[in-house]
CSV table of C-alpha atoms in Angstrom, one decimal:
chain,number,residue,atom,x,y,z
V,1,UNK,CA,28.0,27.9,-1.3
V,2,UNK,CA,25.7,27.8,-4.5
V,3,UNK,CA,24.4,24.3,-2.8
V,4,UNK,CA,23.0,26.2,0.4
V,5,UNK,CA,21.7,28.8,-1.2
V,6,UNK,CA,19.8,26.6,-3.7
V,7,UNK,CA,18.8,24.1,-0.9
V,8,UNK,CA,17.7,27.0,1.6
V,9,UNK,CA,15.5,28.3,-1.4
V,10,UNK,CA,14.0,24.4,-1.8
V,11,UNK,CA,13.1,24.6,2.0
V,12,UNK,CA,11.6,27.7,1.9
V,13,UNK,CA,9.1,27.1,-0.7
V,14,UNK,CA,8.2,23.1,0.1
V,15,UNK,CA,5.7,23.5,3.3
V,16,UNK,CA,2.2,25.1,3.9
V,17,UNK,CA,3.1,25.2,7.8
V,18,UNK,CA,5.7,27.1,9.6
V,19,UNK,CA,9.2,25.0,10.3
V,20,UNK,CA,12.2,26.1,11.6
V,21,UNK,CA,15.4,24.6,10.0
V,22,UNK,CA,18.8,24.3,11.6
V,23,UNK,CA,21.5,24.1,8.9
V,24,UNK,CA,24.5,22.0,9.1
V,25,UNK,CA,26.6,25.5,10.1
V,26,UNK,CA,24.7,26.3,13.1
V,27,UNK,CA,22.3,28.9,11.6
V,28,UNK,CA,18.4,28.4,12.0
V,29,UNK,CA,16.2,29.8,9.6
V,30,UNK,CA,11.7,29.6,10.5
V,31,UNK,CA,9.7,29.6,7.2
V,32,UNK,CA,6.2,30.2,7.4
V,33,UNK,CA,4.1,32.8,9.9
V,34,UNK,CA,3.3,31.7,13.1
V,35,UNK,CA,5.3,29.2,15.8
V,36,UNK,CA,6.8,25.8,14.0
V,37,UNK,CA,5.0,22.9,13.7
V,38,UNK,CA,7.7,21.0,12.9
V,39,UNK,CA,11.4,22.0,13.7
V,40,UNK,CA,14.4,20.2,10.6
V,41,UNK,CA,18.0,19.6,11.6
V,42,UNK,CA,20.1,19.6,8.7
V,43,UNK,CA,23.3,17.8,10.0
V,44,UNK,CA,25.5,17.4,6.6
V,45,UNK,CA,25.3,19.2,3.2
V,46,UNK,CA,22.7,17.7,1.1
V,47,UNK,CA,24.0,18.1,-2.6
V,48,UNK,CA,21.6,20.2,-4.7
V,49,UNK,CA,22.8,17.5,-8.1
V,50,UNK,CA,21.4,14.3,-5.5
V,51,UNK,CA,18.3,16.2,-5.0
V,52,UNK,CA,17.9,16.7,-8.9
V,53,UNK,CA,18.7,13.4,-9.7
V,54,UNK,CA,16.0,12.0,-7.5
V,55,UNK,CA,14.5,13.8,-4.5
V,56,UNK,CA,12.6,10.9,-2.5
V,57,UNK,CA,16.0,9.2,-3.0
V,58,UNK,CA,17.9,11.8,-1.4
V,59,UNK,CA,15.9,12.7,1.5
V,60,UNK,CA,14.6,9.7,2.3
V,61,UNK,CA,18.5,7.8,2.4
V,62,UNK,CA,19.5,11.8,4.3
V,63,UNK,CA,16.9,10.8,6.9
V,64,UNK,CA,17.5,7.0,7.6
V,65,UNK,CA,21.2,7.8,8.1
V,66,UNK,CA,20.3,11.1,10.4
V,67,UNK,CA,22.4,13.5,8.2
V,68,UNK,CA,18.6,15.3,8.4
V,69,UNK,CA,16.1,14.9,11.7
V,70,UNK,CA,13.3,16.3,12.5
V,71,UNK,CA,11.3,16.9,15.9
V,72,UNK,CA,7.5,16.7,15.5
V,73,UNK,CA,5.4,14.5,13.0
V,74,UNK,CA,7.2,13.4,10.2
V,75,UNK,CA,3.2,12.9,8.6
V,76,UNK,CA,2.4,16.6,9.0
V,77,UNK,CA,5.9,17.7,7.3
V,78,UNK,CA,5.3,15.4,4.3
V,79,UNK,CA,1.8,16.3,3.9
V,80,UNK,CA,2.7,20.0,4.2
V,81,UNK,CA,5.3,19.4,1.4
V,82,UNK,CA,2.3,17.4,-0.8
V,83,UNK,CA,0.1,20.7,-0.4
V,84,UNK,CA,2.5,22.8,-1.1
V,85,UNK,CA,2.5,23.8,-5.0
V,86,UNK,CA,6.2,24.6,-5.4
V,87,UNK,CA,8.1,22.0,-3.1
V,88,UNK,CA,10.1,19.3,-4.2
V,89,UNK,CA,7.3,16.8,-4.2
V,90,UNK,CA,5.3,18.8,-6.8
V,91,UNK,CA,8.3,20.9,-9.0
V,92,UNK,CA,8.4,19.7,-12.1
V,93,UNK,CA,12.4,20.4,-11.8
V,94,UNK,CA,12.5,17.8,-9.0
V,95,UNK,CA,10.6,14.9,-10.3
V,96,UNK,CA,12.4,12.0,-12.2
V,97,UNK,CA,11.1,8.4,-13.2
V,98,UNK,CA,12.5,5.7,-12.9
V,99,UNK,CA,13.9,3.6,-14.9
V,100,UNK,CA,11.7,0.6,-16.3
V,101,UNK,CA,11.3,-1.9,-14.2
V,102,UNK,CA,11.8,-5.5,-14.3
V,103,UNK,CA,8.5,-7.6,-13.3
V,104,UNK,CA,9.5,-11.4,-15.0
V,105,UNK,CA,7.6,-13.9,-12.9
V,106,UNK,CA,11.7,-14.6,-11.2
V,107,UNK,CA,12.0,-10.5,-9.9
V,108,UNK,CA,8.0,-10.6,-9.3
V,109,UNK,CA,9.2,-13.6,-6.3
V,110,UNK,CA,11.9,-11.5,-5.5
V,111,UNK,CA,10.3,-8.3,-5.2
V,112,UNK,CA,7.3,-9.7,-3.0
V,113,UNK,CA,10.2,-12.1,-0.5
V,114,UNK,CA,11.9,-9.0,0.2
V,115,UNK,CA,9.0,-7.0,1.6
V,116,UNK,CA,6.9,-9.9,3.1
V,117,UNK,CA,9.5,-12.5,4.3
V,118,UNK,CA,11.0,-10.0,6.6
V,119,UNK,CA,9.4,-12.4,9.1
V,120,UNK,CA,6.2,-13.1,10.5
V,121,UNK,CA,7.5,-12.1,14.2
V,122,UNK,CA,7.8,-8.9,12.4
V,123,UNK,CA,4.4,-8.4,11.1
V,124,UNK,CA,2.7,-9.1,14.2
V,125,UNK,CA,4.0,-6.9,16.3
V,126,UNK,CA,2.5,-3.7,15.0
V,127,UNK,CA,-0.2,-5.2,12.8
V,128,UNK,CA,-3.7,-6.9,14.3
V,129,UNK,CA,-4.6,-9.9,15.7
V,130,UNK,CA,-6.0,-10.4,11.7
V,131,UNK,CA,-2.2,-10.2,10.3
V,132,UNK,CA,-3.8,-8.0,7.7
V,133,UNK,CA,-1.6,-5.5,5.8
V,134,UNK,CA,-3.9,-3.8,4.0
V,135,UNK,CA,-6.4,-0.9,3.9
V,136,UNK,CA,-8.9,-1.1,7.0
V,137,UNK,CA,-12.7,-0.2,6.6
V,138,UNK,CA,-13.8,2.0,9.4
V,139,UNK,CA,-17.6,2.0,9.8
V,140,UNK,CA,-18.1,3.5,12.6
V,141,UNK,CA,-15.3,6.3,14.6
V,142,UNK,CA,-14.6,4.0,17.2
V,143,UNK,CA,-13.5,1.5,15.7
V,144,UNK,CA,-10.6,-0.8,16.6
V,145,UNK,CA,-7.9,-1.7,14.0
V,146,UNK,CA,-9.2,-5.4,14.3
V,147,UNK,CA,-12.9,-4.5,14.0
V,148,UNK,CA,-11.9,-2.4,10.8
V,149,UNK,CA,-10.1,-5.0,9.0
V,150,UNK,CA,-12.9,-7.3,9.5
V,151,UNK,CA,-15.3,-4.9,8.7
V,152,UNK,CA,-13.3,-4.5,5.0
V,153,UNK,CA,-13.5,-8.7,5.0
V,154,UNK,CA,-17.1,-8.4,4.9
V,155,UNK,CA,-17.2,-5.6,2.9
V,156,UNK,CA,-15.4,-6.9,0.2
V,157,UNK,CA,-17.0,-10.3,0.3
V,158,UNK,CA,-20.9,-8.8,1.0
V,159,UNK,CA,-20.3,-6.7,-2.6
V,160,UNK,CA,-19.4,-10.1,-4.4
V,161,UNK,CA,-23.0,-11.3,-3.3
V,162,UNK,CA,-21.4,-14.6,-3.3
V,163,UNK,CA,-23.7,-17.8,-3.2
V,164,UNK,CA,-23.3,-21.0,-0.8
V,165,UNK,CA,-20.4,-23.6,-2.4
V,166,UNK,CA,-19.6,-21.4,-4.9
V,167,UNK,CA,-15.7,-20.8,-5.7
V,168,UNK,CA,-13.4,-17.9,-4.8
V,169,UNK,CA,-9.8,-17.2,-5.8
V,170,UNK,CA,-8.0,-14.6,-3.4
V,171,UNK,CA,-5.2,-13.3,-5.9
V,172,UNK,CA,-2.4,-11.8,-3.4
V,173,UNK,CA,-3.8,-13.8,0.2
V,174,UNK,CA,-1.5,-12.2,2.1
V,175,UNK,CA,-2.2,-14.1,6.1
V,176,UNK,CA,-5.6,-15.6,4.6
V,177,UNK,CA,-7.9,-13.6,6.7
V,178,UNK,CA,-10.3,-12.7,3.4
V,179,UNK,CA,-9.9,-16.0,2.2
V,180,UNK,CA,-10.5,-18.4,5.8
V,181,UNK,CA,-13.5,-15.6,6.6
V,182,UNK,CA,-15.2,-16.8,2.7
V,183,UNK,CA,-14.8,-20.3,3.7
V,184,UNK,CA,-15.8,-20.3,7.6
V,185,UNK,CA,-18.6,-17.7,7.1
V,186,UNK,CA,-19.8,-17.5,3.3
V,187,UNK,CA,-19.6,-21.6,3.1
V,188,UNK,CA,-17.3,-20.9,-0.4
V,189,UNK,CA,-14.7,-22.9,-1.2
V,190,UNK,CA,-11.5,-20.8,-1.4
V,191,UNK,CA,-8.0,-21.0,-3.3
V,192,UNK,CA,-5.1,-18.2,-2.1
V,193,UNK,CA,-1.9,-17.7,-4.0
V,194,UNK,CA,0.7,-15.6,-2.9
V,195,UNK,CA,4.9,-15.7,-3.8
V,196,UNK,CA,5.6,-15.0,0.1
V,197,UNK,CA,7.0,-18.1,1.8
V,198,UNK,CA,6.4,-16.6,5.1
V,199,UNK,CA,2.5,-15.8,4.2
V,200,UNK,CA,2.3,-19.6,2.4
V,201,UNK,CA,3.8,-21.3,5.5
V,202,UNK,CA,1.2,-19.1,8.2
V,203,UNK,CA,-1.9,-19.8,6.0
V,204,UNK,CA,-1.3,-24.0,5.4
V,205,UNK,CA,-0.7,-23.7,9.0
V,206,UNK,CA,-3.9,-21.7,9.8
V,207,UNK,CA,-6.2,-24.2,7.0
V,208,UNK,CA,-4.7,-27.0,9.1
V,209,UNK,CA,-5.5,-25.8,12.3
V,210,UNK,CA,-9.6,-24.6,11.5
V,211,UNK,CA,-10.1,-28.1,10.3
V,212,UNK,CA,-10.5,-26.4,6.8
V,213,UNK,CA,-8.4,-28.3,4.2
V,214,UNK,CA,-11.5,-29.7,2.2
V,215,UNK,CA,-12.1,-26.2,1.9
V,216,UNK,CA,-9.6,-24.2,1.7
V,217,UNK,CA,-5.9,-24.4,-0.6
V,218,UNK,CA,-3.3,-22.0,-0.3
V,219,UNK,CA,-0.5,-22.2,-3.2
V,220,UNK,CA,3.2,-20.7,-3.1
V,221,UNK,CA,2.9,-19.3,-6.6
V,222,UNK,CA,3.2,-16.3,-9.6
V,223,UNK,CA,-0.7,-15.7,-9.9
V,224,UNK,CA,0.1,-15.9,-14.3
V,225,UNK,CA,0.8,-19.7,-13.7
V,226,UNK,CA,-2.5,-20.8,-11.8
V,227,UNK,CA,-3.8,-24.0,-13.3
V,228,UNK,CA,-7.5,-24.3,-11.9
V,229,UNK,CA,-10.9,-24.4,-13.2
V,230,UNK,CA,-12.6,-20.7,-13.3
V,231,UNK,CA,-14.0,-19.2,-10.6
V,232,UNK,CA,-17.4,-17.4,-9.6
V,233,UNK,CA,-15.2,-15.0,-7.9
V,234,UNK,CA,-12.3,-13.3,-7.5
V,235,UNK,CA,-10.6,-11.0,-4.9
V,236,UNK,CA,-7.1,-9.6,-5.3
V,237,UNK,CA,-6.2,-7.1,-2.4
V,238,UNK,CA,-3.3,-4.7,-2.8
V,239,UNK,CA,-1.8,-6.7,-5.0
V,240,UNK,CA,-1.7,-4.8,-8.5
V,241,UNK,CA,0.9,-2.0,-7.3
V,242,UNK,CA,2.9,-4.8,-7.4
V,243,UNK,CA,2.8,-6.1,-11.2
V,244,UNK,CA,4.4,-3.7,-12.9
V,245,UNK,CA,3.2,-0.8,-15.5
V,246,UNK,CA,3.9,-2.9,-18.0
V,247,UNK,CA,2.5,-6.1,-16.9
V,248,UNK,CA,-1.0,-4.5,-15.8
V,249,UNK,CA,-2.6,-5.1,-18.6
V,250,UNK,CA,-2.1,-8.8,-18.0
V,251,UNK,CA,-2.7,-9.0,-14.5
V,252,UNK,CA,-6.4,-8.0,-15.4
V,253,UNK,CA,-6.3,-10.0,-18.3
V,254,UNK,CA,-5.5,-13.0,-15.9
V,255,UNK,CA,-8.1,-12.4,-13.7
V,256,UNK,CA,-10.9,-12.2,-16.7
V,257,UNK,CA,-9.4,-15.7,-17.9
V,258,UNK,CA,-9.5,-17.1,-14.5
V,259,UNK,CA,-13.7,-15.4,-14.2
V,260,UNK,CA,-16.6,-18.0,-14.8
V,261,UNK,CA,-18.8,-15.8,-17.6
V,262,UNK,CA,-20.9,-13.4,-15.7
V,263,UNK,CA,-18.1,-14.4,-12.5
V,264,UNK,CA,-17.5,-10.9,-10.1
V,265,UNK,CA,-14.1,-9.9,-8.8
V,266,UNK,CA,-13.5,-7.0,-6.4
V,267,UNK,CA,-10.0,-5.9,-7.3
V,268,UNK,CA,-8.8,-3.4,-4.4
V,269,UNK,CA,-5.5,-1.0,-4.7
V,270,UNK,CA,-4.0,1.7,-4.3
V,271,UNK,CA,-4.1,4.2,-7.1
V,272,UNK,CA,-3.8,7.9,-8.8
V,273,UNK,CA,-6.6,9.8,-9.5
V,274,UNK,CA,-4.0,11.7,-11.1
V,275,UNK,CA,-2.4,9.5,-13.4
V,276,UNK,CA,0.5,6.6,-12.7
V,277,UNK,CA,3.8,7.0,-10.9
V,278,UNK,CA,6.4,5.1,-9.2
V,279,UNK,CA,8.0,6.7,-6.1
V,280,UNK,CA,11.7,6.4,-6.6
V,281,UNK,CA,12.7,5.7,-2.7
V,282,UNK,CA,10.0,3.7,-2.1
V,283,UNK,CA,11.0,1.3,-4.9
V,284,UNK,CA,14.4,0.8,-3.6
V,285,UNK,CA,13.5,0.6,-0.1
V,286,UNK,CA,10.1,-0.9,0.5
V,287,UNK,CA,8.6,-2.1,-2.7
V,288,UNK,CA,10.6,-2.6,-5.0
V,289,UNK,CA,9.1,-2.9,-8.3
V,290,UNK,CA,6.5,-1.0,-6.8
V,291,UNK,CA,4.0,0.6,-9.4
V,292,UNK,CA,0.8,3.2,-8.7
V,293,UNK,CA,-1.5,2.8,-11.5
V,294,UNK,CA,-3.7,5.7,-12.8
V,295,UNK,CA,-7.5,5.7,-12.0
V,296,UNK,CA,-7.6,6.2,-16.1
V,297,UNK,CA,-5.2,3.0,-16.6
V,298,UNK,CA,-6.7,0.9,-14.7
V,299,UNK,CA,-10.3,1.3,-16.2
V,300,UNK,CA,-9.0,0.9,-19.7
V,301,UNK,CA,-7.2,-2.5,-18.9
V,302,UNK,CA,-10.3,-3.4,-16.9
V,303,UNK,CA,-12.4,-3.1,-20.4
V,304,UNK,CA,-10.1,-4.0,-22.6
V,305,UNK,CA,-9.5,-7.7,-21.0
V,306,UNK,CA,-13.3,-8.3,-21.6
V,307,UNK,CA,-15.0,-7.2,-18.0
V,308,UNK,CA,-17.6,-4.4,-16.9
V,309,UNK,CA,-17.2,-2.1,-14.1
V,310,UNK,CA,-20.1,-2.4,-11.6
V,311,UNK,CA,-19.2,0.1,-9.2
V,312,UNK,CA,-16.2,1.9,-8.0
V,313,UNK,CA,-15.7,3.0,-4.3
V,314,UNK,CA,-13.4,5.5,-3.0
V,315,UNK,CA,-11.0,4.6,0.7
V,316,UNK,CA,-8.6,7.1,1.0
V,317,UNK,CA,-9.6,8.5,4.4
V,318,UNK,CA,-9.8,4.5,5.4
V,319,UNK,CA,-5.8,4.2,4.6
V,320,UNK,CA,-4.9,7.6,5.9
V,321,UNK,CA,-6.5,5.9,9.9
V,322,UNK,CA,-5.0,2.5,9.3
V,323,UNK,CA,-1.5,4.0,8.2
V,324,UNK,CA,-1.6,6.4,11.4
V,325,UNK,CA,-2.8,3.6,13.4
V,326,UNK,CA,-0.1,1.4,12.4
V,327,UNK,CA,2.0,4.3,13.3
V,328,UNK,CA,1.2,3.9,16.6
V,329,UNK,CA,1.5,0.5,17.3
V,330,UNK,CA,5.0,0.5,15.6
V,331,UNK,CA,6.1,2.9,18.0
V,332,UNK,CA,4.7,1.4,20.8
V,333,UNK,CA,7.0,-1.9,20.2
V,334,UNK,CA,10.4,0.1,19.2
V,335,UNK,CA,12.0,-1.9,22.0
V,336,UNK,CA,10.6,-5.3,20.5
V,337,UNK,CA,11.6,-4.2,16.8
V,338,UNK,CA,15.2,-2.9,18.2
V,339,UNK,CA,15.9,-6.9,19.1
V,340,UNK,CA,15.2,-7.5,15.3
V,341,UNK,CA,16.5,-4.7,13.1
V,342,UNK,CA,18.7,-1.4,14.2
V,343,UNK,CA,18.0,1.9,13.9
V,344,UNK,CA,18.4,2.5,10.4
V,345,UNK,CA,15.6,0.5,9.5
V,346,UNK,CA,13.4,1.6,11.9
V,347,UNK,CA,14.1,5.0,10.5
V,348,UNK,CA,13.1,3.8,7.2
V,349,UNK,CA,9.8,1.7,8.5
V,350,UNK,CA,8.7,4.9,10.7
V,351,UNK,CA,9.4,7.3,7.5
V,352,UNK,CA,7.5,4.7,5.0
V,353,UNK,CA,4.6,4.5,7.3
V,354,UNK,CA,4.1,8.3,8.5
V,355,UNK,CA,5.1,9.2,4.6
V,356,UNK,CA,2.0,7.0,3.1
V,357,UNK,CA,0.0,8.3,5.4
V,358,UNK,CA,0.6,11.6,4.1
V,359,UNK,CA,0.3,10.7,0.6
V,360,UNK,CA,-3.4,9.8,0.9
V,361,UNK,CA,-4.0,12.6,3.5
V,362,UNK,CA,-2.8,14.9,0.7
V,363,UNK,CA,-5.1,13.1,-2.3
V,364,UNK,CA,-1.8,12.5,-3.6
V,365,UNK,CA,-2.8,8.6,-4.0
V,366,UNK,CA,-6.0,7.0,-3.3
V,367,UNK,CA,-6.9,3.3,-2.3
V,368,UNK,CA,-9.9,2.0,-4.8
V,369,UNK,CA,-12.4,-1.2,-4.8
V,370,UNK,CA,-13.1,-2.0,-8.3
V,371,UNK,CA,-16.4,-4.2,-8.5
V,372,UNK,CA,-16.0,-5.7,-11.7
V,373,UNK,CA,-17.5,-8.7,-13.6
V,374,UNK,CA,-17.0,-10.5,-16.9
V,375,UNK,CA,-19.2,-9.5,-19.4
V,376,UNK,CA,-22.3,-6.8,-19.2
V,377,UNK,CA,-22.0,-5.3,-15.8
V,378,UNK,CA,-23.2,-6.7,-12.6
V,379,UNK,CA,-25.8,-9.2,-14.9
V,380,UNK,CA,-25.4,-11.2,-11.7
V,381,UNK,CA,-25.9,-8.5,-8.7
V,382,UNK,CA,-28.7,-6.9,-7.0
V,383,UNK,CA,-30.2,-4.0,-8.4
V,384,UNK,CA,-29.2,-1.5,-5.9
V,385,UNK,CA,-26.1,-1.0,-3.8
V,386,UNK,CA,-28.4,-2.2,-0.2
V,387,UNK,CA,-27.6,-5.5,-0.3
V,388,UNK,CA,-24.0,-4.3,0.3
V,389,UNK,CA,-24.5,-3.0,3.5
V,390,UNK,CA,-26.9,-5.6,4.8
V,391,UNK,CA,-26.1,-8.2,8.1
């Protein structure tokens, strides 16, 4: 009894929008003035203990096995619950960390295999014809999911200001669209590491097949162990969340060590304007090992390994329309994922996606490009941020 009252109290306060909640014995409760925007089917008790121990746990594991469900968007819920000051996303009585996680270079390979070797099949049915899993760049409303992904490309490489056979490292390749674009369009000559088999295997194919292997080198390994020359440049793309708190400080540290002097990097990830945190279902679902350094952290570490910030841009919109786009296509091919995974997973990839995409509609994390180079800032770059934005 003291369970549903405490939980009945949790759902009233955690949304800025009007829901209506059926309970598991029969009764329906509507919170909020006006019709529901989103209706919640409690179908089993949710203990109040579970919820306190770890809330994201809780509801997240409560929705992937249906013992909660819920008709209308699952991003408008969540986003409601981030707005609102006293739900169980924001009470201080709700949130826990984590325990300290593991990020040796052997649970780094594990960590990335188990979220990117689910299978290339996978990947491309929902992402683009790009294969990039990342934040797009939408320059103009129309834009296609394609068109925005290579418009972040060039982005990213048109702020390096990168010269003719000069060298680029692409920390984190992911399907080697950044990296293959450098080469093929910017004449550099491009090394890509990444700890996904699956990734490795697509991209040697890929440098094979454009006739670029003079070129371009993909390597299956943990960016700490990268025995090269330095580079005039470095890009690293979503690819810090995954170090570690701990290990953060090294990561940038690494990439100074790896920087010609007066080299630029463009380091690109999502992060806190509020300050670090791990999400506790996320980690042991998605990402595990999964990290979102502070806007605050990531600026010391950035200084304190010997580099210079440049300039600093700000994407979260960008990741809120890629997320909801990706949304989309991953509903559009349920049938086509249904041959590959059952229902509990899709439960869990349609939360993860729809729930992200609340999180940076809410400010509650932010995506970041970090123009940074080693030693006094941009010595190398043009005076003014035009050349960015130039064909």
């Amino acid at each position: 009894m003291l369970d549903n009252m405490i939980f009945k109290q949790l759902m009233k306060h955690s949304f800025t929008i009007p829901v209506e909640v059926t309970y598991p014995n029969g009764k329906t409760e509507k919170y909020g003035n006006g019709a529901p925007q989103v209706k919640i089917k409690v179908n089993e008790k949710i203990p109040v203990k579970d919820l306190l121990r770890n809330a994201s746990i809780t509801l997240g594991e409560a929705y992937m096995d249906k013992k909660i469900e819920v008709s209308g968007s699952l991003q408008v819920l969540i986003n409601s619950a981030y707005e609102s000051a006293n739900s169980f996303l924001n009470n201080n009585k709700f949130k826990r960390f984590l325990p300290k996680q593991s990020h040796t270079e052997e649970s780094s390979k594990n960590d990335v295999q188990s979220h990117y070797d689910l299978g290339n099949d996978f990947y491309k049915l929902w992402l683009d014809k790009t294969m990039t899993y990342s934040c797009a760049y939408f320059e103009k409303p129309d834009d296609s999911l394609e068109e925005a992904q290579m418009n972040k490309v060039h982005h990213i490489l048109k702020k390096l200001d990168p010269k003719p056979g000069s060298s680029l490292l692409d920390i984190g390749c992911g399907w080697g669209t950044l990296m293959l674009t450098a080469a093929k369009e910017y004449n550099m000559n491009v090394v890509g590491i990444t700890l996904s088999e699956e990734q490795y295997n697509a991209v040697k194919q890929r440098i094979k097949d454009e006739g670029l292997e003079g070129q371009a080198e993909v390597l299956l390994e943990d960016y700490r162990e990268l025995d090269h020359l330095p580079f005039d440049y470095i890009t690293s793309v979503g690819m810090f969340e995954h170090v570690g708190e701990e290990n953060l400080g090294e990561y940038f540290n690494t990439i100074s060590r790896y920087l010609k002097s007066n080299g630029v990097a463009l380091i690109h990830g999502i992060t806190r304007q509020q300050g670090g945190a791990y999400n506790g279902w996320i980690n042991k679902y998605i990402f595990p090992g999964g990290y979102v350094p502070g806007l605050n952290e990531n600026l010391t570490h950035i200084i304190e390994s010997g580099m210079q910030v440049a300039d600093i841009e700000m994407l979260r919109r960008h990741y809120q329309r890629t997320l909801e786009m990706w949304t989309d296509n991953f509903h559009k091919v349920l049938p086509e994922v249904r041959k590959m995974h059952d229902e509990r997973f899709i439960r869990m990839w349609d939360l993860y996606l729809q729930a992200c995409a609340a999180s940076f509609e809410s400010g509650n994390i932010d995506v970041i490009q970090y123009l940074i180079s080693k030693g006094p800032s941009a010595r190398t770059l043009p005076m003014t941020r035009d050349y960015m934005y130039k064909d």
